[in-house]
PDB file of C-alpha atoms in Angstrom:
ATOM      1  CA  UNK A   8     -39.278 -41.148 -43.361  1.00 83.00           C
ATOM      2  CA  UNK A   9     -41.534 -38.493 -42.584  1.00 83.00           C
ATOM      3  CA  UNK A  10     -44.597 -40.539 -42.442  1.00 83.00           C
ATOM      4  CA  UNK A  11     -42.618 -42.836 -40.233  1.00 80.00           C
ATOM      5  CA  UNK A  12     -42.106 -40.126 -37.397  1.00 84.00           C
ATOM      6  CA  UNK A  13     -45.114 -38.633 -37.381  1.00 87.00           C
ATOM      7  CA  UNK A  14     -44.541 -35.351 -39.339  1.00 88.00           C
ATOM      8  CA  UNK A  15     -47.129 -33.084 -40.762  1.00 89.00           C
ATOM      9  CA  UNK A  16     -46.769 -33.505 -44.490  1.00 90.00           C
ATOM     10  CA  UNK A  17     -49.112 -30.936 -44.831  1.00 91.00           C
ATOM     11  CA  UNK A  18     -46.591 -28.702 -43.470  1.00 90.00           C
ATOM     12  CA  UNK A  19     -44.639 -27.231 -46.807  1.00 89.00           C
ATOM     13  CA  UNK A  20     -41.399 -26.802 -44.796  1.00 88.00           C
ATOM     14  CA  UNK A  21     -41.347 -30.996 -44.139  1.00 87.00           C
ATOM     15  CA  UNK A  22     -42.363 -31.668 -47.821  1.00 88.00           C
ATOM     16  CA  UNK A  23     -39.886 -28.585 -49.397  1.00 90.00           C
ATOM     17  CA  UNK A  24     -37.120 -28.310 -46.697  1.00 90.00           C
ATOM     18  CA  UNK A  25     -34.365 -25.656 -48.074  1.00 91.00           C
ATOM     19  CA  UNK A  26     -31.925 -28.187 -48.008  1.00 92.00           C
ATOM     20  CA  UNK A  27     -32.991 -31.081 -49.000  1.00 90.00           C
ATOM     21  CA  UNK A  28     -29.931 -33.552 -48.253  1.00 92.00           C
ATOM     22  CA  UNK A  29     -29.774 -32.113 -44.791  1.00 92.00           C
ATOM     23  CA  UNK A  30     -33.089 -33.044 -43.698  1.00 89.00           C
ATOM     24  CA  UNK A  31     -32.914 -36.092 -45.567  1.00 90.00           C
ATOM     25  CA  UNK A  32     -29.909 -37.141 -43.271  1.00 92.00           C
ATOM     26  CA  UNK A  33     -31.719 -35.976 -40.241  1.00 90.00           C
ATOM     27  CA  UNK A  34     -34.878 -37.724 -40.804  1.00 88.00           C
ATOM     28  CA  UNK A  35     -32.586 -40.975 -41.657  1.00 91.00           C
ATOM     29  CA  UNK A  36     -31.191 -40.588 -38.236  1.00 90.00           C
ATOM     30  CA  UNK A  37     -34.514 -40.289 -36.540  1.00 90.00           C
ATOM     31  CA  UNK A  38     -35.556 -43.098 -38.489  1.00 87.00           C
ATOM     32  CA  UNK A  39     -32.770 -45.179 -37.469  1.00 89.00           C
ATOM     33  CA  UNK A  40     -32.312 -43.804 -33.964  1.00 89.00           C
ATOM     34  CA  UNK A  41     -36.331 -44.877 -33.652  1.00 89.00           C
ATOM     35  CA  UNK A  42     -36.108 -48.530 -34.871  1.00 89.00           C
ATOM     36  CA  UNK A  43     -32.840 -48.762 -32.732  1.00 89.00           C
ATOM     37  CA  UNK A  44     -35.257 -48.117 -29.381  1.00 93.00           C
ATOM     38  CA  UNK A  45     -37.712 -50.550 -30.804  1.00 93.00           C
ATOM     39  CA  UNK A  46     -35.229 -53.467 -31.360  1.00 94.00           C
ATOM     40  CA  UNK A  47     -33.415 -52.586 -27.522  1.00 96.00           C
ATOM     41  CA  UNK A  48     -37.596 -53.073 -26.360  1.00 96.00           C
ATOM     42  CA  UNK A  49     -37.899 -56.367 -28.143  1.00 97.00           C
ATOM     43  CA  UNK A  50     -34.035 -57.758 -26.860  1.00 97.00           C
ATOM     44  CA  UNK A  51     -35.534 -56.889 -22.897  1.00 96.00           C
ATOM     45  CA  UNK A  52     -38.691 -58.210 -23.199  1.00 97.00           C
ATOM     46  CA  UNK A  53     -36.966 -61.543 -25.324  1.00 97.00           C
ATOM     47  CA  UNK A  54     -34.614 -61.796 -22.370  1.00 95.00           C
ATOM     48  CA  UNK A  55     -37.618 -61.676 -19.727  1.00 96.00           C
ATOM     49  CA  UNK A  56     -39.613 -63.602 -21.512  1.00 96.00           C
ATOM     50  CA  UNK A  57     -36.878 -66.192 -21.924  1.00 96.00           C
ATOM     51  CA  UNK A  58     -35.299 -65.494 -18.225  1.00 95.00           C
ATOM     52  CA  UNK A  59     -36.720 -63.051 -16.280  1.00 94.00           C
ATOM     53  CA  UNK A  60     -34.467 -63.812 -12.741  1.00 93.00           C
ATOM     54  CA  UNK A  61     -32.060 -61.576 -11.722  1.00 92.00           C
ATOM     55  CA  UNK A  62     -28.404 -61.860 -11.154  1.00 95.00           C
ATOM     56  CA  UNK A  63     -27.460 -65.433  -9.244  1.00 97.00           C
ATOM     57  CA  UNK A  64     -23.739 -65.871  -7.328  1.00 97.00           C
ATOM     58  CA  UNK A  65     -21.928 -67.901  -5.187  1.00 96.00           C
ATOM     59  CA  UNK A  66     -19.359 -65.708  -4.400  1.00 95.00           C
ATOM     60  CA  UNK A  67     -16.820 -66.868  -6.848  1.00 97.00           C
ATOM     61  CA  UNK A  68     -18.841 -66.697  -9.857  1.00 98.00           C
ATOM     62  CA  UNK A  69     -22.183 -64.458 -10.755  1.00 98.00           C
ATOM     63  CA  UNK A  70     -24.771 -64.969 -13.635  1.00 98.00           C
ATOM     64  CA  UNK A  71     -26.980 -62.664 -15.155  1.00 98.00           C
ATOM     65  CA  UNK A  72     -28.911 -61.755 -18.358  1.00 97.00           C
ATOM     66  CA  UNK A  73     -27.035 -60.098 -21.014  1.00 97.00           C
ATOM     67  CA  UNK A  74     -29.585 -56.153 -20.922  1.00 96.00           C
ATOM     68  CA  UNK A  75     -28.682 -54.791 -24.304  1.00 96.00           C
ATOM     69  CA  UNK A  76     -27.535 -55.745 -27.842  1.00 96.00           C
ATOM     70  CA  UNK A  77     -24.294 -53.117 -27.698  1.00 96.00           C
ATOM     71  CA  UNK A  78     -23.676 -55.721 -24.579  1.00 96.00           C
ATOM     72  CA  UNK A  79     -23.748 -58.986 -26.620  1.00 96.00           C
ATOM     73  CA  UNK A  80     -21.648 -57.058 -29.362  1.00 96.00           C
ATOM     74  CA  UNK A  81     -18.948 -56.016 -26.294  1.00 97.00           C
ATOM     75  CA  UNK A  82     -18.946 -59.656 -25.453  1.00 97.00           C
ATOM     76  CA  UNK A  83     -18.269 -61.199 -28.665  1.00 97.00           C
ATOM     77  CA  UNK A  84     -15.547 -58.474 -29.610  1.00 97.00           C
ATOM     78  CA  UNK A  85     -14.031 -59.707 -26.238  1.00 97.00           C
ATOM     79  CA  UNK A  86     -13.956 -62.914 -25.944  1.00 98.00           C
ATOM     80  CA  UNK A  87     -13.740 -63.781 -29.834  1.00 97.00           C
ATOM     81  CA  UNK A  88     -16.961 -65.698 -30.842  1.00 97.00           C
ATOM     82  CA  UNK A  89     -20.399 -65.004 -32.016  1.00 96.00           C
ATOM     83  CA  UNK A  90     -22.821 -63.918 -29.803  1.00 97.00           C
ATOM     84  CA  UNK A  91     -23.473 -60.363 -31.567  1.00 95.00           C
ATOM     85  CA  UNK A  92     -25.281 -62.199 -34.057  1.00 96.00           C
ATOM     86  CA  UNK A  93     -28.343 -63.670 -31.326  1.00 97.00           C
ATOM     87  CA  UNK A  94     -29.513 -60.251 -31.320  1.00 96.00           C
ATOM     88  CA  UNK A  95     -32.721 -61.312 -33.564  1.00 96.00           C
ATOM     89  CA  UNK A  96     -32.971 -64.792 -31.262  1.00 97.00           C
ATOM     90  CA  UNK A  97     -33.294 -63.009 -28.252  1.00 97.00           C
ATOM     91  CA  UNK A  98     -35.477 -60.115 -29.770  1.00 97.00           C
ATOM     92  CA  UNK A  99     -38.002 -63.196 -30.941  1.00 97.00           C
ATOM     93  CA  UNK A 100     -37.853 -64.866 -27.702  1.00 97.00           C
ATOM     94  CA  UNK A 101     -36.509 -68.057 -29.141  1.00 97.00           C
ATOM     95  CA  UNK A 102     -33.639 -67.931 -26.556  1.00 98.00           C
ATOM     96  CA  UNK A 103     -31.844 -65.694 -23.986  1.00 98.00           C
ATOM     97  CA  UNK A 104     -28.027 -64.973 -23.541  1.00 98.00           C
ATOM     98  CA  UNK A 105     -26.401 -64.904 -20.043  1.00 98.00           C
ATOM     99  CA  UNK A 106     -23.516 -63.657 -19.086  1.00 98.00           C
ATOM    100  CA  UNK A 107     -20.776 -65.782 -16.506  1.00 98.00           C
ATOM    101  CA  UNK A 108     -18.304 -63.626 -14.751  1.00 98.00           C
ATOM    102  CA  UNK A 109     -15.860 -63.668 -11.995  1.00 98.00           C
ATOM    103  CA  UNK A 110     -17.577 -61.682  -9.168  1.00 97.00           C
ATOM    104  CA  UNK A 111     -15.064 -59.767  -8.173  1.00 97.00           C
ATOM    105  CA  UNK A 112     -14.634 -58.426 -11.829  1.00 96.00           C
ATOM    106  CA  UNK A 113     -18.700 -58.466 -12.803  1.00 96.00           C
ATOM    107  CA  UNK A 114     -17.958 -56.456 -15.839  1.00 95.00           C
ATOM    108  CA  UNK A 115     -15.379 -58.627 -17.315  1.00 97.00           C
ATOM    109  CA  UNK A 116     -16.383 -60.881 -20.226  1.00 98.00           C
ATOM    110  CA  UNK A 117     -15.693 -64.874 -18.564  1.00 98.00           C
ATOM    111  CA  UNK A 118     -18.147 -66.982 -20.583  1.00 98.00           C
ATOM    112  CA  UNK A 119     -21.435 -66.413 -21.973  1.00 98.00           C
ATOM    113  CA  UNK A 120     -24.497 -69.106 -22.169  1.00 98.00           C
ATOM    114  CA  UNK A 121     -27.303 -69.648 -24.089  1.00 98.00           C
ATOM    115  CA  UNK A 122     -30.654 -70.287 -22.918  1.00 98.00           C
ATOM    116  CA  UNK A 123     -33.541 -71.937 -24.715  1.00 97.00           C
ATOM    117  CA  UNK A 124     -37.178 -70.710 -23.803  1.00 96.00           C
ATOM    118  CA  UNK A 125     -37.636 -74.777 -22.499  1.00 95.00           C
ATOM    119  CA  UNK A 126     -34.756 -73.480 -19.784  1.00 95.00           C
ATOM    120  CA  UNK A 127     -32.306 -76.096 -21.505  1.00 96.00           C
ATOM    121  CA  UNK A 128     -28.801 -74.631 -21.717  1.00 97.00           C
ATOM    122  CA  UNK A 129     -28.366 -75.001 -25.884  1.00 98.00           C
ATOM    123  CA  UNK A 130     -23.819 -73.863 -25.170  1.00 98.00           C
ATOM    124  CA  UNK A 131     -21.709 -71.624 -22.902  1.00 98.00           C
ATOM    125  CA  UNK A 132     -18.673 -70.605 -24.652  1.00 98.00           C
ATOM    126  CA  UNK A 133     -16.089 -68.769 -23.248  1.00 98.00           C
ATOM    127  CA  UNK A 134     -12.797 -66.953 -25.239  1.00 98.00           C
ATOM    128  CA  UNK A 135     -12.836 -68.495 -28.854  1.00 97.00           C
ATOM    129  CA  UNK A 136     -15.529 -70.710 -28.162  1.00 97.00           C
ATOM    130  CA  UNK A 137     -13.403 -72.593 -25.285  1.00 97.00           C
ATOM    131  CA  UNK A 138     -15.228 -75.347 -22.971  1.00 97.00           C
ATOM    132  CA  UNK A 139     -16.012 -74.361 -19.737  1.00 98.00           C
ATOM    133  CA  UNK A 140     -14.015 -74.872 -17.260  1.00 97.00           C
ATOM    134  CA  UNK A 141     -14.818 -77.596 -14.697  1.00 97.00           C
ATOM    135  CA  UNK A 142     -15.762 -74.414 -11.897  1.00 97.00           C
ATOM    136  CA  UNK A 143     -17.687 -72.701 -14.477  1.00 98.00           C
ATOM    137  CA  UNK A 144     -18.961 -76.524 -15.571  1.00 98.00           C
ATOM    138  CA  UNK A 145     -20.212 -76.791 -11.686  1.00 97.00           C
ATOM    139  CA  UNK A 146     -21.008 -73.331 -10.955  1.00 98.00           C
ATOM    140  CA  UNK A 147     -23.647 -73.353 -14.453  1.00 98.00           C
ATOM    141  CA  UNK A 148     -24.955 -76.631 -13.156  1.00 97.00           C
ATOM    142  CA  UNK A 149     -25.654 -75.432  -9.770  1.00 96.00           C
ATOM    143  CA  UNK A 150     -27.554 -72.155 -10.949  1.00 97.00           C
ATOM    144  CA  UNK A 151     -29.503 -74.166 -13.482  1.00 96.00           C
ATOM    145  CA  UNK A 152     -31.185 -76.320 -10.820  1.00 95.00           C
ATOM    146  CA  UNK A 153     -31.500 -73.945  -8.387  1.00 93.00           C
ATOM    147  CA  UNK A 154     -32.514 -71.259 -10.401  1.00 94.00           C
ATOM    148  CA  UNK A 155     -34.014 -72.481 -13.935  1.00 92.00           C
ATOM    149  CA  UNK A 156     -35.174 -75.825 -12.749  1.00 87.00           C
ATOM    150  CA  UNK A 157     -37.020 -74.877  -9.230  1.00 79.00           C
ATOM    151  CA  UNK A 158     -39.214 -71.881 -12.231  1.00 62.00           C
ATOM    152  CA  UNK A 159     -39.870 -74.396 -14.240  1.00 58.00           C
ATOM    153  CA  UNK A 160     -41.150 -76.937 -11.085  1.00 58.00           C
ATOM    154  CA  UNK A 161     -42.911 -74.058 -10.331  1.00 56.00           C
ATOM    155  CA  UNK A 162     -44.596 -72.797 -13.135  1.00 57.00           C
ATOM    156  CA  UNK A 163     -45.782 -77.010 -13.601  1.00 49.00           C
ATOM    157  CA  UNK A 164     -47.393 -77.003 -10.382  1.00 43.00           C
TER     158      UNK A 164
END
């Protein structure tokens, strides 16, 4: 653990602390407080490398990329399904998770869809995996041409 954050393990106070559990806990945190930073990097760069536009509305509904794992677990404790567990999808770039809400409650949980790096939507599930609804139905269909299917025109030509 040590190693891992750079101490000096020259330094007899790192390598024979006075309590031993203590800074065994504290360098555990580090540890773990370090690789947490490192995954949150890898989930935002996923997600832009995936989906890099930013939020889209029409003034009834908005869409926008989910910007942090703790967000995808909020969303799947709210509306019931499984989204916590893309975490290592998005952080590999093998898809990106967006997040559907009424705009005039943006940080509500409505539905949440899931990208593939081709810009096909793979589902959008809302609470306990429901269908969308046929707004939401229109709404998604609407931003995916205008938005995900005018990049990908783009990046062709």
């Amino acid at each position: 653990e040590c190693s891992l954050l750079g101490y000096d393990m020259k330094n007899k106070k790192i390598l024979f602390p006075e309590n031993l559990q203590q800074a065994h806990e504290t360098t555990l945190n580090a540890v773990k407080v370090a690789k947490d930073e490192i995954r949150e990097r890898e989930f935002k760069k996923g997600i832009k490398k995936v989906y890099d536009k930013p939020e889209f509305t029409d003034g009834h509904l908005l869409i926008r990329p989910a910007e942090s794992i703790d967000e995808l677990c909020e969303e799947s404790k709210a509306l019931c399904h499984c989204v916590r567990t893309y975490a290592d999808k998005v952080c590999s770039s093998r898809c990106a998770i967006l997040f559907v809400r009424k705009a005039e409650e943006p940080d509500l949980p409505y539905y949440t869809l899931e990208l593939s790096p081709k810009g096909d939507i793979v589902q959008c599930r809302g609470n306990h995996n429901c269908d969308m609804t046929d707004d939401v139905k229109a709404f998604v269909k609407l931003w995916h041409e205008t938005v995900v299917m005018k990049k990908k025109k783009g990046k062709a030509a």
